[in-house]
Coordinates of C-alpha atoms in Angstrom, one line a residue:
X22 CA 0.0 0.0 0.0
X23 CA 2.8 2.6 0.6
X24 CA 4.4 1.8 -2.6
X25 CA 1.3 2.2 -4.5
X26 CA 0.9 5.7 -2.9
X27 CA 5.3 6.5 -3.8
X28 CA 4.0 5.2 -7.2
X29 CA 1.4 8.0 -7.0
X30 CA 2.7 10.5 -5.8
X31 CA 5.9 10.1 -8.1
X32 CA 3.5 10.3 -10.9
X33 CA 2.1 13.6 -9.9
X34 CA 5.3 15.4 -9.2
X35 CA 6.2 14.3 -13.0
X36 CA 2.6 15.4 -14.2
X37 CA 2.8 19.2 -12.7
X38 CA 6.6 19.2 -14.1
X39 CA 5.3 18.4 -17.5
X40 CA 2.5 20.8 -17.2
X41 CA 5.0 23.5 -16.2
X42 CA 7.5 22.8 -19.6
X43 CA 4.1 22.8 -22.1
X44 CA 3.5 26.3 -20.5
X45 CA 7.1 27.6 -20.7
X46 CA 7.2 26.9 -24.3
X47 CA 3.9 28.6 -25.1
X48 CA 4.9 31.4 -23.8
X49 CA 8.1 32.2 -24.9
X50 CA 10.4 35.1 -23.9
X51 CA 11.5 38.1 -25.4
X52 CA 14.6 37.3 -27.2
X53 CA 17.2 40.1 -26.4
X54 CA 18.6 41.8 -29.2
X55 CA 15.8 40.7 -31.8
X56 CA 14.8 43.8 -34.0
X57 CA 11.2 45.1 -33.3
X58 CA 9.0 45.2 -36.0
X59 CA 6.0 47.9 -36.0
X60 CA 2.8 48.0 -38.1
X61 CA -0.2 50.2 -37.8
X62 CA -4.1 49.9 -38.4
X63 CA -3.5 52.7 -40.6
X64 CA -3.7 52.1 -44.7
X65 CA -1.5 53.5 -47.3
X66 CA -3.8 55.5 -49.1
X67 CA -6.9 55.5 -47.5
X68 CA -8.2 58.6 -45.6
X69 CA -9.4 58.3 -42.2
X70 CA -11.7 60.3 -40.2
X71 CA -10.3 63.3 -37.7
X72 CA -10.7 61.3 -34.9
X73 CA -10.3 57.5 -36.1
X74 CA -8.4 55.5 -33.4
X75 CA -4.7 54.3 -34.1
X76 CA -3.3 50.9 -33.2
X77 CA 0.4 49.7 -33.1
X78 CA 1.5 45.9 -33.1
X79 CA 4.8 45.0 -32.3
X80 CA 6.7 42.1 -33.8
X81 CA 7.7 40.8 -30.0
X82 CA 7.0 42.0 -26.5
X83 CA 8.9 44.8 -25.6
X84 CA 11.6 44.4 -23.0
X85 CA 10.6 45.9 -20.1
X86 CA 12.2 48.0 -18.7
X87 CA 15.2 48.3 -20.9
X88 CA 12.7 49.8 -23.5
X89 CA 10.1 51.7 -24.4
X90 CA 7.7 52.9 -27.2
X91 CA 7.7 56.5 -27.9
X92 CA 4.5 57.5 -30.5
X93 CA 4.9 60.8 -32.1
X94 CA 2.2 62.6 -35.0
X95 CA 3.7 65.2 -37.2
X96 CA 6.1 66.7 -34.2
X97 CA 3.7 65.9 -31.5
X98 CA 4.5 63.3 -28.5
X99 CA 0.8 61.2 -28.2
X100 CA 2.5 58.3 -26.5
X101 CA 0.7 59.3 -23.6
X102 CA -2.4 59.0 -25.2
X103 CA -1.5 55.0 -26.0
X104 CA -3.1 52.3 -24.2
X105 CA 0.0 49.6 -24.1
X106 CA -1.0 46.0 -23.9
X107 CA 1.4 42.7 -24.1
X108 CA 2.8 43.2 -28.0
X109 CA 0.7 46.3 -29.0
X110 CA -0.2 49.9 -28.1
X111 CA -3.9 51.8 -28.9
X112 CA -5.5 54.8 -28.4
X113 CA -9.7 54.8 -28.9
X114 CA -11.9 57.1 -31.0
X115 CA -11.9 60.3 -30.3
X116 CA -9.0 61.3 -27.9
X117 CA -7.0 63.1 -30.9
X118 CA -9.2 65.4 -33.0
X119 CA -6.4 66.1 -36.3
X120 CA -6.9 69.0 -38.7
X121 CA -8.0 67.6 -42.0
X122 CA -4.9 67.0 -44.6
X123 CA -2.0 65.2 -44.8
X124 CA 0.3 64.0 -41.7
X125 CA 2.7 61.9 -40.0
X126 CA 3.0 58.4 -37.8
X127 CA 6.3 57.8 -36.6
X128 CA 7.2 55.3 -33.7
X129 CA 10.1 54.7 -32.0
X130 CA 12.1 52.4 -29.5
X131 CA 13.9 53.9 -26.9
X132 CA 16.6 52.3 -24.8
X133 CA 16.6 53.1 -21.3
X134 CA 20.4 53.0 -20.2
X135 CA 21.9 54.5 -23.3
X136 CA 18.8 56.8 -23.9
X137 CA 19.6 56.2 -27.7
X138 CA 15.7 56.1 -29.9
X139 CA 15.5 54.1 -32.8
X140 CA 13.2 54.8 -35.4
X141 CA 11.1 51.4 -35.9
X142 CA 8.3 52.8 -38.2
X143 CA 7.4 55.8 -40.3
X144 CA 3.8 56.3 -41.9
X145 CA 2.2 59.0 -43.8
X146 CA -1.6 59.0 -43.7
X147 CA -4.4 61.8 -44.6
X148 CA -7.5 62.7 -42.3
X149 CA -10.7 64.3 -44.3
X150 CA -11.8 67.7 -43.1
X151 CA -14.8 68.8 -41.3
X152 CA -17.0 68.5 -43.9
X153 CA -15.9 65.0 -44.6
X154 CA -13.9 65.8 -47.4
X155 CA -10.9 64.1 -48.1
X156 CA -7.5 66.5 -49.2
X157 CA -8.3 68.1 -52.2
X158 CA -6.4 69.3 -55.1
X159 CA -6.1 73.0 -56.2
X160 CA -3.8 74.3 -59.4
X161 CA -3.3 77.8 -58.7
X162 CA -1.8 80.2 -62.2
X163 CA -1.3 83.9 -62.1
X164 CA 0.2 85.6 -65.3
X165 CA 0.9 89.4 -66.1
X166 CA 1.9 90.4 -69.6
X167 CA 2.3 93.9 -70.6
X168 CA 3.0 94.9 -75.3
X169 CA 5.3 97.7 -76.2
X170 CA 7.0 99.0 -79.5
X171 CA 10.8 98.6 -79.1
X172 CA 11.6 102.1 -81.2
X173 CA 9.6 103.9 -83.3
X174 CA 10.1 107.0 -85.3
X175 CA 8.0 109.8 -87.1
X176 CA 8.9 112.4 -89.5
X177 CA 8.5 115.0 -88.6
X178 CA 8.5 114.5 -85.6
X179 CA 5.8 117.0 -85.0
X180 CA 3.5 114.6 -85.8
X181 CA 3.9 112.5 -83.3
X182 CA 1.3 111.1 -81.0
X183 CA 0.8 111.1 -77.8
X184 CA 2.9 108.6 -76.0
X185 CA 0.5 105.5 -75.2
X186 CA 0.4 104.5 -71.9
X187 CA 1.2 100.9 -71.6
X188 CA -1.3 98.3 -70.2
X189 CA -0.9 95.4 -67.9
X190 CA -3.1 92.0 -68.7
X191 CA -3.6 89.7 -65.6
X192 CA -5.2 86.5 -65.9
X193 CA -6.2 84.5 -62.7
X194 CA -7.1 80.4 -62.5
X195 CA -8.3 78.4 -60.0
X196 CA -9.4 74.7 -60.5
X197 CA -9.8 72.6 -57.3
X198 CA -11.6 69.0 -57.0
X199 CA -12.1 67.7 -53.2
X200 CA -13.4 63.8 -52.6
X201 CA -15.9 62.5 -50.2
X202 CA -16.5 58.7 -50.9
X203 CA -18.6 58.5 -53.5
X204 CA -19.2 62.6 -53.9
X205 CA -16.7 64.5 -56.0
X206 CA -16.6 68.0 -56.3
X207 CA -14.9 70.7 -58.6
X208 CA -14.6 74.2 -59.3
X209 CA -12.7 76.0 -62.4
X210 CA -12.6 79.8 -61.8
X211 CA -10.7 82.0 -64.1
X212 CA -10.2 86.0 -63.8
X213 CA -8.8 88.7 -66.5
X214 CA -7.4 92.0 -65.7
X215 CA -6.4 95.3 -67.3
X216 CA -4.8 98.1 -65.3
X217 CA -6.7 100.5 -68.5
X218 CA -10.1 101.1 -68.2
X219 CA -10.5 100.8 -71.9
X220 CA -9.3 97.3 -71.7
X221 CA -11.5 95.7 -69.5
X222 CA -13.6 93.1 -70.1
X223 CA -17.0 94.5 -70.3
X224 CA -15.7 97.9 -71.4
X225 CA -17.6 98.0 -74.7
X226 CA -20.9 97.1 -72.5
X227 CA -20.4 99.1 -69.4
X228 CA -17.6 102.3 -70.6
X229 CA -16.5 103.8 -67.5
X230 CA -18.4 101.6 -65.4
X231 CA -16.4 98.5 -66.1
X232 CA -14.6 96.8 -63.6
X233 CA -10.6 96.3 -64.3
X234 CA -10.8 92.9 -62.9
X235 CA -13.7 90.8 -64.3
X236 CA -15.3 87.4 -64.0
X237 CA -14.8 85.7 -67.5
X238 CA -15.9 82.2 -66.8
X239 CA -16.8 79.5 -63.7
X240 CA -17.9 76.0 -63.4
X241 CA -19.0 74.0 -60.5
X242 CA -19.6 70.5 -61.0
X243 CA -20.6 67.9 -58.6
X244 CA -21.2 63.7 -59.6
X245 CA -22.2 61.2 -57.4
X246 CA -22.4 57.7 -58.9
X247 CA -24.7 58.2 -62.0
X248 CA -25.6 61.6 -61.3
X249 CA -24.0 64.3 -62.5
X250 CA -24.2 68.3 -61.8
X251 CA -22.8 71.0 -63.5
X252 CA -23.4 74.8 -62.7
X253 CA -21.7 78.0 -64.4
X254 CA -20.7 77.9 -67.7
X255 CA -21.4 74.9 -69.6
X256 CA -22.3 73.7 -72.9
X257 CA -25.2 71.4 -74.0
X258 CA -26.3 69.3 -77.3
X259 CA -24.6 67.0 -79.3
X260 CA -27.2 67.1 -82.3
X261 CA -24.9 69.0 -85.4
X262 CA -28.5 69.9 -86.9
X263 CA -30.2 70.9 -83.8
X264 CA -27.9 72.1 -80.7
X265 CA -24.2 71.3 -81.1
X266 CA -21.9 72.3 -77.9
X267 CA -23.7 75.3 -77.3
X268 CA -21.9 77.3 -74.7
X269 CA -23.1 79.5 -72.4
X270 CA -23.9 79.9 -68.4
X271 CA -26.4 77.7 -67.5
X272 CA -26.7 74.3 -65.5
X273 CA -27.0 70.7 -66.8
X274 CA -28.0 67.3 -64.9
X275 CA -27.3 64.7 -66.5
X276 CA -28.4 60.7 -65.2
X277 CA -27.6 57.1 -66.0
X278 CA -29.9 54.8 -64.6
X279 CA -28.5 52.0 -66.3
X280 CA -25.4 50.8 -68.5
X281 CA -27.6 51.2 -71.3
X282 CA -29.7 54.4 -70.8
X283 CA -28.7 57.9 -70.1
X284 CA -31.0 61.0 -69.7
X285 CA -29.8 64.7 -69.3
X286 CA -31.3 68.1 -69.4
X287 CA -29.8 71.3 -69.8
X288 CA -31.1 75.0 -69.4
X289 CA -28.9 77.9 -70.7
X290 CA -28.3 81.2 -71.7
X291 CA -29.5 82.3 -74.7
X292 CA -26.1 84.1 -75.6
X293 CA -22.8 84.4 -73.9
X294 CA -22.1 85.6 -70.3
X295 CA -18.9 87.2 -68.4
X296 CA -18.6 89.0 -65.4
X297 CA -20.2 89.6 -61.8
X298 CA -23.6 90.4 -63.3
X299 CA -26.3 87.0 -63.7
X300 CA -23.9 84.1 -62.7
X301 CA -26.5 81.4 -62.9
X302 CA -27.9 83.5 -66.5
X303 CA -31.7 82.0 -66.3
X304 CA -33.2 85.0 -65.1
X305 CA -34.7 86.2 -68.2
X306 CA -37.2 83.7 -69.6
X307 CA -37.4 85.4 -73.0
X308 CA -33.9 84.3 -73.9
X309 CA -32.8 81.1 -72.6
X310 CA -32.1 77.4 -74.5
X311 CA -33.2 74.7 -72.9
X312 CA -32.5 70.7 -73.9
X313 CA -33.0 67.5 -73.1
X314 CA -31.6 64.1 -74.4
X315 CA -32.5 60.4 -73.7
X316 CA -30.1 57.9 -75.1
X317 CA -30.8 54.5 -75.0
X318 CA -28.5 51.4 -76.9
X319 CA -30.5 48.8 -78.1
X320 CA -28.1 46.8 -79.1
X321 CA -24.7 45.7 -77.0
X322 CA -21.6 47.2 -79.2
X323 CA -18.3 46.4 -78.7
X324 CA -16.6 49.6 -76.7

């Protein structure tokens, strides 16, 4: 009976023991010297909201207390903002609110006794605006040109003119185009200039009253999926007997239910527009064009 309890008891000891190894090897440890690898919940790419949450998993567990994970966005320290777990780091929704545009995740390790940081991961990554807008694109041009003789001569001389004072041309364009998932919206804006009354834009319509620095044309144009907006000026018709790229100010919607059916409808200016005066150019019902198309293919072409 004693030996059958040795037997046992023997038998336990070697049971726990084995229990012990299976859970060792499990759970291994940090290996010392082994480089930390860093990846983020963040995609290359993809536009995230102000206040999405970031999270951070490491390759290995870090080796406590010999190092630590410093967090930084643009030149900003949010490591204090990270919630650290066994082999990752997180912050939720909400606790960073980022300006809208483009900006900077970059981690690194820092070794306690030297004090030396090592960069481990750098990631650029765009937030939309407050709109919901994702960073846009703008082209910006400005031009100035100024004509002059380079000698001239009259004989006599008496009957020479008055000296002509010399004129500066500007010309001004703006184009942007900002993103919101599906939603894309655009703007062209262009500007002319003349530092002489008498060339001005509108100076054969308005004389003294013109302004130097005039509107000459705009478009706004927004799509979303099959729908498609467009508001300023804009051109309509694609019929060579009846309307054929008329251009004018105006706005045209145009809609494609299907792969095979589009409809579109257009109302414009009778005759062309510039300047600050009637931007949308529908307000006069005795003079304005306005269209509408259905297409529809019946049979499945190739292209």
């Amino acid at each position: 009976m004693r030996r059958l309890r040795a037997m046992v008891a023997a038998t336990a000891v070697c049971a726990a023991h084995g229990v012990s190894a299976i859970e060792a090897q499990e759970v291994p440890s940090p290996v010392a010297g082994a480089s930390l690898q860093v990846t983020s919940s963040l995609t290359d790419g993809l536009a995230v909201a102000r206040n999405a949450p970031i999270e951070l998993t490491f390759s290995r567990p870090l080796l406590r207390p010999a190092e630590r994970i410093a967090v930084f966005i643009d030149r900003t320290d949010v490591t204090g903002l990270f919630r650290a777990g066994a082999r990752s780091m997180a912050y939720e929704r909400g606790l960073i609110l980022l300006p809208g545009g483009t900006h900077e995740l970059v981690v690194y390790v820092v070794e306690s006794a030297s004090g030396t940081w090592r960069e481990v991961h750098r990631q650029p990554f765009q937030t939309v605006g407050p709109l919901g807008f994702q960073p846009g694109r703008s082209d910006l041009s400005l031009t100035a040109a100024t004509a002059r003789r380079m000698t001239e001569g009259f004989d006599p001389e008496e009957a020479a003119p008055p000296e002509a004072v010399e004129n500066v041309d500007l010309q001004f364009r703006l184009s942007t185009e900002h993103v919101r998932g599906a939603l894309k919206v655009a703007s062209q804006t262009a500007l002319v200039g003349a530092s002489e009354r008498d060339k001005a834009l509108r100076f054969y319509q308005r004389g003294d009253d013109a302004p130097r620095i005039d509107l000459s044309s705009y478009l706004l144009q927004a799509s979303n999926g099959p729908v498609d907006l467009s508001v300023g000026h804009v051109s309509a018709g694609d019929q060579r007997h009846l309307v054929n790229r008329f251009s004018s100010r105006g706005a045209t919607l145009a809609v494609r239910p299907g792969s095979r059916v589009d409809l579109s409808v257009a109302a414009l200016n009778g005759s062309q527009e510039v300047g600050w005066d009637r931007l949308i150019g529908l307000d006069d019902g005795g003079h304005r064009l306005v269209t509408g198309t259905v297409g529809l293919e019946a049979f499945s072409t190739p292209g």
